GROMACS .gro file of N, CA and C in nm:
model
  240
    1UNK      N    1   0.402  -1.034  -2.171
    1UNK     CA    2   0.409  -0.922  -2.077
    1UNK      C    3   0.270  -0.861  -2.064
    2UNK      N    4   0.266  -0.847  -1.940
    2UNK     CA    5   0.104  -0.758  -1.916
    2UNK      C    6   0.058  -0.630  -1.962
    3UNK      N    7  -0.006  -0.599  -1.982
    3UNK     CA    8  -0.014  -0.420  -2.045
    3UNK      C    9  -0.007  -0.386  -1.933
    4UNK      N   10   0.031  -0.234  -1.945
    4UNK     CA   11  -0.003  -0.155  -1.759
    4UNK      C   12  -0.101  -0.128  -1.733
    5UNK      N   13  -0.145  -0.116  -1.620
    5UNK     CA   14  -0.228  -0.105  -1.533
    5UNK      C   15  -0.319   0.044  -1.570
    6UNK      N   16  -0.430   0.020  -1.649
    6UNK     CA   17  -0.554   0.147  -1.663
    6UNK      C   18  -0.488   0.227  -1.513
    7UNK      N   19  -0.504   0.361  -1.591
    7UNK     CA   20  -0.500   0.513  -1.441
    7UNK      C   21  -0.599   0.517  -1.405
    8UNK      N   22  -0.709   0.507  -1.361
    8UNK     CA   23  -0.778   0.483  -1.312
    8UNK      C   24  -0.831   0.360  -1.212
    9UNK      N   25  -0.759   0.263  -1.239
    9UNK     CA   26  -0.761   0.143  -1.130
    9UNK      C   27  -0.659   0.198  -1.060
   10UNK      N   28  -0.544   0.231  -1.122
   10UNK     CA   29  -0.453   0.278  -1.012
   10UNK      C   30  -0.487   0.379  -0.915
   11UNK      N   31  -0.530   0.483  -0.954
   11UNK     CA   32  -0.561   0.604  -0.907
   11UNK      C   33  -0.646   0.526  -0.757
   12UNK      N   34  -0.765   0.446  -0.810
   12UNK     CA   35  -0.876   0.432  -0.711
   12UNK      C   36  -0.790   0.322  -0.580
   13UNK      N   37  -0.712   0.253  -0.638
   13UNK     CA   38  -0.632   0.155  -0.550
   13UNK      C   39  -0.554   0.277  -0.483
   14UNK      N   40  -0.490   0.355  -0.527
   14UNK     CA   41  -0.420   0.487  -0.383
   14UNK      C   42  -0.503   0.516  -0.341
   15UNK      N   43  -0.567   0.578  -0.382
   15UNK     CA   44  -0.696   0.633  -0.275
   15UNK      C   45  -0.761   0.556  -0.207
   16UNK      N   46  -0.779   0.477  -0.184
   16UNK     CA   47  -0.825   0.333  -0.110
   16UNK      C   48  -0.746   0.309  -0.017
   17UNK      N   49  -0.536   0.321  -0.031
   17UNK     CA   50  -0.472   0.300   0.048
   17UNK      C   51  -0.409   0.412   0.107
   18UNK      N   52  -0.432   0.518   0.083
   18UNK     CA   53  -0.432   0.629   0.139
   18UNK      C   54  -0.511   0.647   0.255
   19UNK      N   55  -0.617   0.626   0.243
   19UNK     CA   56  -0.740   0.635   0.344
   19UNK      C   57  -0.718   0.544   0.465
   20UNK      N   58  -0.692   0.397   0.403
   20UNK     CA   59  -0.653   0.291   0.493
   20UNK      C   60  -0.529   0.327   0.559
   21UNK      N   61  -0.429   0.425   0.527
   21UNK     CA   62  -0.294   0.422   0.635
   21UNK      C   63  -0.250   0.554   0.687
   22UNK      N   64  -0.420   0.639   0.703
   22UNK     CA   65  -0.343   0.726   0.747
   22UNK      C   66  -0.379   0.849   0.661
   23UNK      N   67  -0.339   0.850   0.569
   23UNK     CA   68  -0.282   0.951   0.455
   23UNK      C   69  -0.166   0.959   0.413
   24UNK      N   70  -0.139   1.022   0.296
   24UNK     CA   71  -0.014   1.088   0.274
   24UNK      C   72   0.162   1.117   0.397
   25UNK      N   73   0.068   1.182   0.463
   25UNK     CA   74   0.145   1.262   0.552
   25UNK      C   75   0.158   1.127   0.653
   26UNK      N   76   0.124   1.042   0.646
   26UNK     CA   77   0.120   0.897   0.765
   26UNK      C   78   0.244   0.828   0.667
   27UNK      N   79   0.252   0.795   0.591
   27UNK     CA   80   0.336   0.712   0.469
   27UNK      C   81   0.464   0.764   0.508
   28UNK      N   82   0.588   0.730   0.539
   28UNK     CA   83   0.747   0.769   0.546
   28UNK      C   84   0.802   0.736   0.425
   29UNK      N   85   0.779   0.574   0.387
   29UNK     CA   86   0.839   0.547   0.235
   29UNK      C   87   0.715   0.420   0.164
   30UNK      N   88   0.771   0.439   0.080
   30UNK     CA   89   0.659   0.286  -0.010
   30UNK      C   90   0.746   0.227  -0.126
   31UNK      N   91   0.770   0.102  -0.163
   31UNK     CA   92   0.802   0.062  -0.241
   31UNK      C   93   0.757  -0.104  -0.317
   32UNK      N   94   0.747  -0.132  -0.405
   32UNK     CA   95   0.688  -0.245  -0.428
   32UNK      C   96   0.806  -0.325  -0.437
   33UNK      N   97   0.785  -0.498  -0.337
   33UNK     CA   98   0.839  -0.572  -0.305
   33UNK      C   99   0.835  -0.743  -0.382
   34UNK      N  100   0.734  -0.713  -0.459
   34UNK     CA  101   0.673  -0.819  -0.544
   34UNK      C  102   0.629  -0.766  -0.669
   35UNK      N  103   0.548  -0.844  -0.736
   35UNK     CA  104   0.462  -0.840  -0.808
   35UNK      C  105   0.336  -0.801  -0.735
   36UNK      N  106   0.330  -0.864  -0.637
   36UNK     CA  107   0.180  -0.835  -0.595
   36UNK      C  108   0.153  -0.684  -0.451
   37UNK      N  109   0.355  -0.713  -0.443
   37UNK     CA  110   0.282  -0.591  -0.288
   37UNK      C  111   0.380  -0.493  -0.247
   38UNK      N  112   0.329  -0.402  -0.185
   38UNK     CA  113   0.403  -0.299  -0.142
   38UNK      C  114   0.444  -0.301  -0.010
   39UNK      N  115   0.591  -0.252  -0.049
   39UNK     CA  116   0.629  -0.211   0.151
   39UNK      C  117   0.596  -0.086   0.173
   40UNK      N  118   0.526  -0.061   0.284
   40UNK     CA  119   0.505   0.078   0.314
   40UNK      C  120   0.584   0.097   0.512
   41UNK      N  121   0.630   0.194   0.532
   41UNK     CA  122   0.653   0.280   0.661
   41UNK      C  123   0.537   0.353   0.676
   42UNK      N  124   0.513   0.372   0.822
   42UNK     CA  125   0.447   0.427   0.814
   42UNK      C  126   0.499   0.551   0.975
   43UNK      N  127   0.456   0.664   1.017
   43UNK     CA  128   0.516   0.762   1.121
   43UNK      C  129   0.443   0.654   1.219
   44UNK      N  130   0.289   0.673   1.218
   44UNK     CA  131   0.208   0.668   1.361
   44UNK      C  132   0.130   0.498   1.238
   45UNK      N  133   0.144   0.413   1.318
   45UNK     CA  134   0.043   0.293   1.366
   45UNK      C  135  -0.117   0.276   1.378
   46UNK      N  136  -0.045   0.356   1.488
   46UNK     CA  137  -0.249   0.407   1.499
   46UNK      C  138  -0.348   0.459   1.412
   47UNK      N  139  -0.299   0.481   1.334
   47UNK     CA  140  -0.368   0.548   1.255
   47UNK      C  141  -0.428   0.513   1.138
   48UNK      N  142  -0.381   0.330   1.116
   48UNK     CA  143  -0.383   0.267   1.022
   48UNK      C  144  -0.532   0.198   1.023
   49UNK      N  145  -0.601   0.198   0.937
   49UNK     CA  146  -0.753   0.139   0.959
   49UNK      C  147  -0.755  -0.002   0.902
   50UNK      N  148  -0.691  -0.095   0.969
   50UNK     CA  149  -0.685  -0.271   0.969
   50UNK      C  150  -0.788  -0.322   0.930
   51UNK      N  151  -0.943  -0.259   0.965
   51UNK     CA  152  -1.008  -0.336   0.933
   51UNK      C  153  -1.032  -0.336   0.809
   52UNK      N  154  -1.035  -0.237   0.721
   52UNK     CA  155  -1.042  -0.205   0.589
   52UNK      C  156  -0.948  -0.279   0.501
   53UNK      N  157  -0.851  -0.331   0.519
   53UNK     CA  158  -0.773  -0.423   0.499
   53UNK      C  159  -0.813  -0.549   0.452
   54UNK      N  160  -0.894  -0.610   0.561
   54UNK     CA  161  -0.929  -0.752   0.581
   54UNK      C  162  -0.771  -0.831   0.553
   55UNK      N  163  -0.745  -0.953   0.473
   55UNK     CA  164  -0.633  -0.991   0.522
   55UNK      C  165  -0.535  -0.957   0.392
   56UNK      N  166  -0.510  -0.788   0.355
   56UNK     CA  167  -0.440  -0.779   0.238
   56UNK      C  168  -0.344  -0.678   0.338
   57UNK      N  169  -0.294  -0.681   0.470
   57UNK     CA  170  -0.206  -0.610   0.555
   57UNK      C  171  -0.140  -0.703   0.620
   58UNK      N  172   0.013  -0.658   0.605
   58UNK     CA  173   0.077  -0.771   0.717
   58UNK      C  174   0.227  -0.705   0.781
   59UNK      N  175   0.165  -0.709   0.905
   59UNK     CA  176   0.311  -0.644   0.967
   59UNK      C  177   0.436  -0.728   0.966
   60UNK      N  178   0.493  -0.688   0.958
   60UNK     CA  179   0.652  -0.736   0.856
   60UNK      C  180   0.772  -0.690   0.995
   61UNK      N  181   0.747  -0.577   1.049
   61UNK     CA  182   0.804  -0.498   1.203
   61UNK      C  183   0.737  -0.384   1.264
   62UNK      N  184   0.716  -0.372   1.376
   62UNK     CA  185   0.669  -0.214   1.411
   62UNK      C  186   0.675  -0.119   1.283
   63UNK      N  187   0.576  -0.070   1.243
   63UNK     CA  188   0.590   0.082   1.185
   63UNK      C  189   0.603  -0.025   0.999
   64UNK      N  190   0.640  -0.126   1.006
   64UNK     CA  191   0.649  -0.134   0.854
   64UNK      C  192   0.543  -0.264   0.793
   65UNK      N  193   0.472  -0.235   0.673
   65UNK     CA  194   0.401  -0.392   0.639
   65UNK      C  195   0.432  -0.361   0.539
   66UNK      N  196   0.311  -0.524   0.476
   66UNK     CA  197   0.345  -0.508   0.338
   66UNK      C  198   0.161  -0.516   0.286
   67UNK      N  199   0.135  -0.455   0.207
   67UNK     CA  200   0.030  -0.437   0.141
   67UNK      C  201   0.004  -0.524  -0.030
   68UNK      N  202  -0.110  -0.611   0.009
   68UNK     CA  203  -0.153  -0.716  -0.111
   68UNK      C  204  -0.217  -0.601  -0.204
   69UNK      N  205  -0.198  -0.544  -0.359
   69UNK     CA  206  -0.260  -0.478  -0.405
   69UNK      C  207  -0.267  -0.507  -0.544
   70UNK      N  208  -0.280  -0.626  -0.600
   70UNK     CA  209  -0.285  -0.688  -0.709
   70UNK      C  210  -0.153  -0.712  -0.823
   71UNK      N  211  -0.167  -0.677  -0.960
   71UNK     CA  212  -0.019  -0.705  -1.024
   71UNK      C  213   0.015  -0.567  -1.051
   72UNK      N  214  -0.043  -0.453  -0.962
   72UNK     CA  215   0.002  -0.301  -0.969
   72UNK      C  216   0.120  -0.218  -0.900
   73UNK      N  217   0.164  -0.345  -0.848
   73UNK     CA  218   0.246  -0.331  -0.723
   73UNK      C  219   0.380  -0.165  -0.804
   74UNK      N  220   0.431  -0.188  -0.870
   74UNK     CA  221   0.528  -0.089  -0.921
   74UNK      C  222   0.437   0.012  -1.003
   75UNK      N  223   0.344   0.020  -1.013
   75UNK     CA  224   0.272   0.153  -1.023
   75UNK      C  225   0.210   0.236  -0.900
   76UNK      N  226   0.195   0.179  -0.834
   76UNK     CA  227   0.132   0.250  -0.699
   76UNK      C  228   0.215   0.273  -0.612
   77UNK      N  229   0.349   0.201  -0.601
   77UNK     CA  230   0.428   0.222  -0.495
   77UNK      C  231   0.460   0.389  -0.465
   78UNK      N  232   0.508   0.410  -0.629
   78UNK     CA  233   0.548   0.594  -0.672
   78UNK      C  234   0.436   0.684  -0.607
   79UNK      N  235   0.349   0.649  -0.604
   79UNK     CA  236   0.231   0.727  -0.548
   79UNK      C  237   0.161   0.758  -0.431
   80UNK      N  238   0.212   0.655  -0.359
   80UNK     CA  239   0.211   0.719  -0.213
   80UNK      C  240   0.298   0.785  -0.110
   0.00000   0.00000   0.00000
């Protein structure tokens, strides 16, 4: 079994995906779907900065993806 994930990698990985979707207040729900990724909702689209991404974003339906964010996936989900 893996140890958990240093608070501080975590911390810097939200804040990283915070920035990239918006914010807080952009996020409707989040939950981790893997090991490796999170589903996130999001209100507004637009608002999502793709390029910052590169290819760790993938729209899944309007308004919902899933986010590549290493083996942190169930620690970060709670946090956005």
């Amino acid at each position: 079994i893996a140890p958990k994930a240093k608070a501080t990698d975590v911390i810097s990985k939200v804040e990283w995906l915070l920035a990239g979707l918006g914010g807080k207040e952009n996020i409707l729900s989040s939950k981790p779907v893997a090991m490796t990724r999170v589903r996130i909702e999001v209100k507004d689209a637009s608002q999502l900065k793709t390029d910052a991404f590169q290819d760790d974003l993938q729209e899944i339906r309007p308004g919902v993806y899933h986010v590549i964010v290493g083996d942190k996936a169930s620690d970060i989900a709670p946090l956005l």
